[in-house]
Amino acid sequence: MPKFIEGEITAQGINFAIVVSRFNDFISQRLLDGALDALKRHGATDEQITVVKVPGAFEISSMAKRLALGGRFDCVICLGVVIRGATPHFEYISTQVARGVAAVAFESQVPVSFGVLTCDTIEQAIERAGTKSGNRGWDAAVSAMEMVSLLKAID
């Protein structure tokens, strides 16, 4: 029978960094609220959580890299929103943010969760930030907790 390793969803003993974009703040704040709610419901205290606000989604990955490599945090939760407009800017930004966050996780070997919404409309973003489709900030926080637990389990 194979050995199965599964992570736990707990905040105990974990130091969290959250990077959140200020652009489209009315949505990114909901994502942040969801992430904070998830962490606290799973045992985190304010002392375990550091929130860094960056200007826009493009800046998320560079800040995440600094935090991941700094040695103070067990994981980094990335939150923001990019909404399609009338120009190709959406494709450039959303692609680079996703690639950048993935690169940080790969290079640092620190769990980095992706809670950046890439939506065609404001309505889609609102749905994914705490209404009809759940809260992707909450989901990103849960993913971060589970990945920290998994890495500890395999070490």
PDB file of C-alpha atoms in Angstrom:
ATOM      1  CA  MET A   1       0.000   0.000   0.000  1.00  0.00           C
ATOM      2  CA  PRO A   2       1.476   3.394  -0.921  1.00  0.00           C
ATOM      3  CA  LYS A   3       2.160   5.986   1.723  1.00  0.00           C
ATOM      4  CA  PHE A   4      -0.143   8.999   1.470  1.00  0.00           C
ATOM      5  CA  ILE A   5       0.969  12.365   2.792  1.00  0.00           C
ATOM      6  CA  GLU A   6      -1.636  15.044   3.310  1.00  0.00           C
ATOM      7  CA  GLY A   7      -1.273  18.468   4.825  1.00  0.00           C
ATOM      8  CA  GLU A   8      -3.176  19.883   7.741  1.00  0.00           C
ATOM      9  CA  ILE A   9      -4.979  23.173   7.614  1.00  0.00           C
ATOM     10  CA  THR A  10      -3.737  24.954  10.701  1.00  0.00           C
ATOM     11  CA  ALA A  11      -2.091  28.301  11.379  1.00  0.00           C
ATOM     12  CA  GLN A  12      -0.358  27.229  14.565  1.00  0.00           C
ATOM     13  CA  GLY A  13       3.343  28.051  14.560  1.00  0.00           C
ATOM     14  CA  ILE A  14       3.295  29.608  11.072  1.00  0.00           C
ATOM     15  CA  ASN A  15       4.422  33.136  10.203  1.00  0.00           C
ATOM     16  CA  PHE A  16       2.424  34.500   7.283  1.00  0.00           C
ATOM     17  CA  ALA A  17       3.224  37.254   4.810  1.00  0.00           C
ATOM     18  CA  ILE A  18       0.356  38.590   2.737  1.00  0.00           C
ATOM     19  CA  VAL A  19       1.075  40.748  -0.304  1.00  0.00           C
ATOM     20  CA  VAL A  20      -2.011  42.598  -1.503  1.00  0.00           C
ATOM     21  CA  SER A  21      -2.431  45.027  -4.380  1.00  0.00           C
ATOM     22  CA  ARG A  22      -3.996  48.419  -3.635  1.00  0.00           C
ATOM     23  CA  PHE A  23      -5.298  48.773  -7.203  1.00  0.00           C
ATOM     24  CA  ASN A  24      -9.002  47.883  -7.370  1.00  0.00           C
ATOM     25  CA  ASP A  25      -8.951  48.165  -3.584  1.00  0.00           C
ATOM     26  CA  PHE A  26     -12.691  47.662  -3.185  1.00  0.00           C
ATOM     27  CA  ILE A  27     -12.144  44.087  -4.382  1.00  0.00           C
ATOM     28  CA  SER A  28      -8.633  43.369  -3.099  1.00  0.00           C
ATOM     29  CA  GLN A  29      -9.719  44.436   0.397  1.00  0.00           C
ATOM     30  CA  ARG A  30     -12.410  41.732   0.292  1.00  0.00           C
ATOM     31  CA  LEU A  31      -9.760  39.197  -0.680  1.00  0.00           C
ATOM     32  CA  LEU A  32      -7.601  40.349   2.220  1.00  0.00           C
ATOM     33  CA  ASP A  33     -10.553  40.123   4.610  1.00  0.00           C
ATOM     34  CA  GLY A  34     -11.194  36.565   3.425  1.00  0.00           C
ATOM     35  CA  ALA A  35      -7.558  35.551   3.902  1.00  0.00           C
ATOM     36  CA  LEU A  36      -7.385  37.079   7.372  1.00  0.00           C
ATOM     37  CA  ASP A  37     -10.637  35.383   8.345  1.00  0.00           C
ATOM     38  CA  ALA A  38      -9.332  31.987   7.202  1.00  0.00           C
ATOM     39  CA  LEU A  39      -6.046  32.403   9.067  1.00  0.00           C
ATOM     40  CA  LYS A  40      -7.690  33.508  12.292  1.00  0.00           C
ATOM     41  CA  ARG A  41     -10.335  30.773  12.170  1.00  0.00           C
ATOM     42  CA  HIS A  42      -7.495  28.279  11.886  1.00  0.00           C
ATOM     43  CA  GLY A  43      -5.616  29.635  14.891  1.00  0.00           C
ATOM     44  CA  ALA A  44      -3.457  32.534  13.682  1.00  0.00           C
ATOM     45  CA  THR A  45      -2.857  35.560  15.868  1.00  0.00           C
ATOM     46  CA  ASP A  46      -2.184  39.093  14.642  1.00  0.00           C
ATOM     47  CA  GLU A  47       1.477  38.653  15.617  1.00  0.00           C
ATOM     48  CA  GLN A  48       1.835  35.836  13.078  1.00  0.00           C
ATOM     49  CA  ILE A  49       0.539  37.910  10.147  1.00  0.00           C
ATOM     50  CA  THR A  50       2.293  40.679   8.218  1.00  0.00           C
ATOM     51  CA  VAL A  51       0.368  42.449   5.440  1.00  0.00           C
ATOM     52  CA  VAL A  52       2.282  44.369   2.772  1.00  0.00           C
ATOM     53  CA  LYS A  53       0.299  46.562   0.385  1.00  0.00           C
ATOM     54  CA  VAL A  54       1.849  47.133  -3.036  1.00  0.00           C
ATOM     55  CA  PRO A  55       0.647  49.614  -5.695  1.00  0.00           C
ATOM     56  CA  GLY A  56      -0.644  47.135  -8.270  1.00  0.00           C
ATOM     57  CA  ALA A  57      -0.739  43.496  -9.291  1.00  0.00           C
ATOM     58  CA  PHE A  58       2.498  43.773 -11.277  1.00  0.00           C
ATOM     59  CA  GLU A  59       4.416  44.573  -8.079  1.00  0.00           C
ATOM     60  CA  ILE A  60       3.137  41.529  -6.189  1.00  0.00           C
ATOM     61  CA  SER A  61       5.797  39.065  -7.356  1.00  0.00           C
ATOM     62  CA  SER A  62       8.823  41.248  -6.566  1.00  0.00           C
ATOM     63  CA  MET A  63       7.578  41.870  -3.030  1.00  0.00           C
ATOM     64  CA  ALA A  64       6.662  38.198  -2.625  1.00  0.00           C
ATOM     65  CA  LYS A  65      10.204  37.234  -3.601  1.00  0.00           C
ATOM     66  CA  ARG A  66      11.747  39.589  -1.049  1.00  0.00           C
ATOM     67  CA  LEU A  67       9.476  38.233   1.682  1.00  0.00           C
ATOM     68  CA  ALA A  68       9.974  34.579   0.706  1.00  0.00           C
ATOM     69  CA  LEU A  69      13.755  34.880   0.694  1.00  0.00           C
ATOM     70  CA  GLY A  70      13.969  36.991   3.850  1.00  0.00           C
ATOM     71  CA  GLY A  71      13.699  34.034   6.211  1.00  0.00           C
ATOM     72  CA  ARG A  72      11.009  35.532   8.476  1.00  0.00           C
ATOM     73  CA  PHE A  73       7.971  33.934   6.856  1.00  0.00           C
ATOM     74  CA  ASP A  74       6.887  30.353   6.344  1.00  0.00           C
ATOM     75  CA  CYS A  75       4.694  31.248   3.370  1.00  0.00           C
ATOM     76  CA  VAL A  76       3.529  34.161   1.242  1.00  0.00           C
ATOM     77  CA  ILE A  77      -0.095  34.743   0.237  1.00  0.00           C
ATOM     78  CA  CYS A  78      -0.504  36.883  -2.901  1.00  0.00           C
ATOM     79  CA  LEU A  79      -3.771  38.774  -3.409  1.00  0.00           C
ATOM     80  CA  GLY A  80      -4.989  41.196  -6.045  1.00  0.00           C
ATOM     81  CA  VAL A  81      -7.245  41.649  -9.019  1.00  0.00           C
ATOM     82  CA  VAL A  82      -6.733  42.365 -12.711  1.00  0.00           C
ATOM     83  CA  ILE A  83      -9.851  43.210 -14.719  1.00  0.00           C
ATOM     84  CA  ARG A  84      -9.939  43.123 -18.509  1.00  0.00           C
ATOM     85  CA  GLY A  85     -10.216  46.492 -20.212  1.00  0.00           C
ATOM     86  CA  ALA A  86     -10.286  47.638 -23.816  1.00  0.00           C
ATOM     87  CA  THR A  87      -6.542  47.180 -24.446  1.00  0.00           C
ATOM     88  CA  PRO A  88      -4.116  44.216 -24.359  1.00  0.00           C
ATOM     89  CA  HIS A  89      -2.777  45.460 -20.999  1.00  0.00           C
ATOM     90  CA  PHE A  90      -4.846  42.781 -19.192  1.00  0.00           C
ATOM     91  CA  GLU A  91      -3.021  39.931 -20.943  1.00  0.00           C
ATOM     92  CA  TYR A  92       0.404  41.398 -20.243  1.00  0.00           C
ATOM     93  CA  ILE A  93      -0.218  42.029 -16.566  1.00  0.00           C
ATOM     94  CA  SER A  94      -2.158  38.861 -15.726  1.00  0.00           C
ATOM     95  CA  THR A  95       0.376  36.640 -17.500  1.00  0.00           C
ATOM     96  CA  GLN A  96       3.373  38.262 -15.840  1.00  0.00           C
ATOM     97  CA  VAL A  97       1.820  38.222 -12.378  1.00  0.00           C
ATOM     98  CA  ALA A  98       1.036  34.511 -12.637  1.00  0.00           C
ATOM     99  CA  ARG A  99       4.502  33.708 -13.984  1.00  0.00           C
ATOM    100  CA  GLY A 100       6.179  35.901 -11.396  1.00  0.00           C
ATOM    101  CA  VAL A 101       4.372  34.357  -8.445  1.00  0.00           C
ATOM    102  CA  ALA A 102       5.050  30.830  -9.740  1.00  0.00           C
ATOM    103  CA  ALA A 103       8.742  31.694 -10.177  1.00  0.00           C
ATOM    104  CA  VAL A 104       8.966  32.958  -6.600  1.00  0.00           C
ATOM    105  CA  ALA A 105       7.565  29.689  -5.267  1.00  0.00           C
ATOM    106  CA  PHE A 106       9.895  27.638  -7.445  1.00  0.00           C
ATOM    107  CA  GLU A 107      13.038  29.660  -6.721  1.00  0.00           C
ATOM    108  CA  SER A 108      12.500  30.175  -2.998  1.00  0.00           C
ATOM    109  CA  GLN A 109      11.020  26.758  -2.138  1.00  0.00           C
ATOM    110  CA  VAL A 110       8.685  28.687   0.177  1.00  0.00           C
ATOM    111  CA  PRO A 111       4.946  28.105  -0.288  1.00  0.00           C
ATOM    112  CA  VAL A 112       3.504  31.012  -2.268  1.00  0.00           C
ATOM    113  CA  SER A 113      -0.235  30.929  -2.860  1.00  0.00           C
ATOM    114  CA  PHE A 114      -1.962  32.656  -5.758  1.00  0.00           C
ATOM    115  CA  GLY A 115      -5.066  34.643  -4.860  1.00  0.00           C
ATOM    116  CA  VAL A 116      -4.894  37.099  -7.743  1.00  0.00           C
ATOM    117  CA  LEU A 117      -8.156  37.327  -9.637  1.00  0.00           C
ATOM    118  CA  THR A 118      -7.967  37.695 -13.416  1.00  0.00           C
ATOM    119  CA  CYS A 119     -11.491  38.521 -14.520  1.00  0.00           C
ATOM    120  CA  ASP A 120     -13.262  39.761 -17.610  1.00  0.00           C
ATOM    121  CA  THR A 121     -15.663  41.959 -15.629  1.00  0.00           C
ATOM    122  CA  ILE A 122     -15.993  43.692 -12.295  1.00  0.00           C
ATOM    123  CA  GLU A 123     -18.996  41.474 -11.588  1.00  0.00           C
ATOM    124  CA  GLN A 124     -16.855  38.342 -11.939  1.00  0.00           C
ATOM    125  CA  ALA A 125     -14.295  39.803  -9.558  1.00  0.00           C
ATOM    126  CA  ILE A 126     -16.934  40.673  -6.964  1.00  0.00           C
ATOM    127  CA  GLU A 127     -18.379  37.140  -7.199  1.00  0.00           C
ATOM    128  CA  ARG A 128     -14.947  35.650  -6.466  1.00  0.00           C
ATOM    129  CA  ALA A 129     -14.207  38.060  -3.622  1.00  0.00           C
ATOM    130  CA  GLY A 130     -16.822  36.889  -1.198  1.00  0.00           C
ATOM    131  CA  THR A 131     -20.216  36.605  -2.837  1.00  0.00           C
ATOM    132  CA  LYS A 132     -21.547  33.898  -5.197  1.00  0.00           C
ATOM    133  CA  SER A 133     -18.298  32.045  -5.882  1.00  0.00           C
ATOM    134  CA  GLY A 134     -16.664  32.079  -2.464  1.00  0.00           C
ATOM    135  CA  ASN A 135     -13.611  34.139  -1.574  1.00  0.00           C
ATOM    136  CA  ARG A 136     -10.333  33.449  -3.356  1.00  0.00           C
ATOM    137  CA  GLY A 137      -8.462  35.217  -0.536  1.00  0.00           C
ATOM    138  CA  TRP A 138      -9.779  32.593   1.875  1.00  0.00           C
ATOM    139  CA  ASP A 139      -8.820  29.850  -0.601  1.00  0.00           C
ATOM    140  CA  ALA A 140      -5.284  31.223  -0.981  1.00  0.00           C
ATOM    141  CA  ALA A 141      -4.806  31.330   2.796  1.00  0.00           C
ATOM    142  CA  VAL A 142      -6.025  27.744   3.191  1.00  0.00           C
ATOM    143  CA  SER A 143      -3.707  26.633   0.382  1.00  0.00           C
ATOM    144  CA  ALA A 144      -0.750  28.336   2.087  1.00  0.00           C
ATOM    145  CA  MET A 145      -1.452  26.633   5.424  1.00  0.00           C
ATOM    146  CA  GLU A 146      -1.764  23.241   3.766  1.00  0.00           C
ATOM    147  CA  MET A 147       1.452  23.651   1.769  1.00  0.00           C
ATOM    148  CA  VAL A 148       3.468  24.648   4.853  1.00  0.00           C
ATOM    149  CA  SER A 149       2.142  21.533   6.583  1.00  0.00           C
ATOM    150  CA  LEU A 150       2.966  19.340   3.581  1.00  0.00           C
ATOM    151  CA  LEU A 151       6.536  20.615   3.360  1.00  0.00           C
ATOM    152  CA  LYS A 152       7.032  19.911   7.060  1.00  0.00           C
ATOM    153  CA  ALA A 153       5.583  16.420   6.591  1.00  0.00           C
ATOM    154  CA  ILE A 154       8.026  15.462   3.824  1.00  0.00           C
ATOM    155  CA  ASP A 155      11.137  16.939   5.460  1.00  0.00           C
TER     156      ASP A 155
END
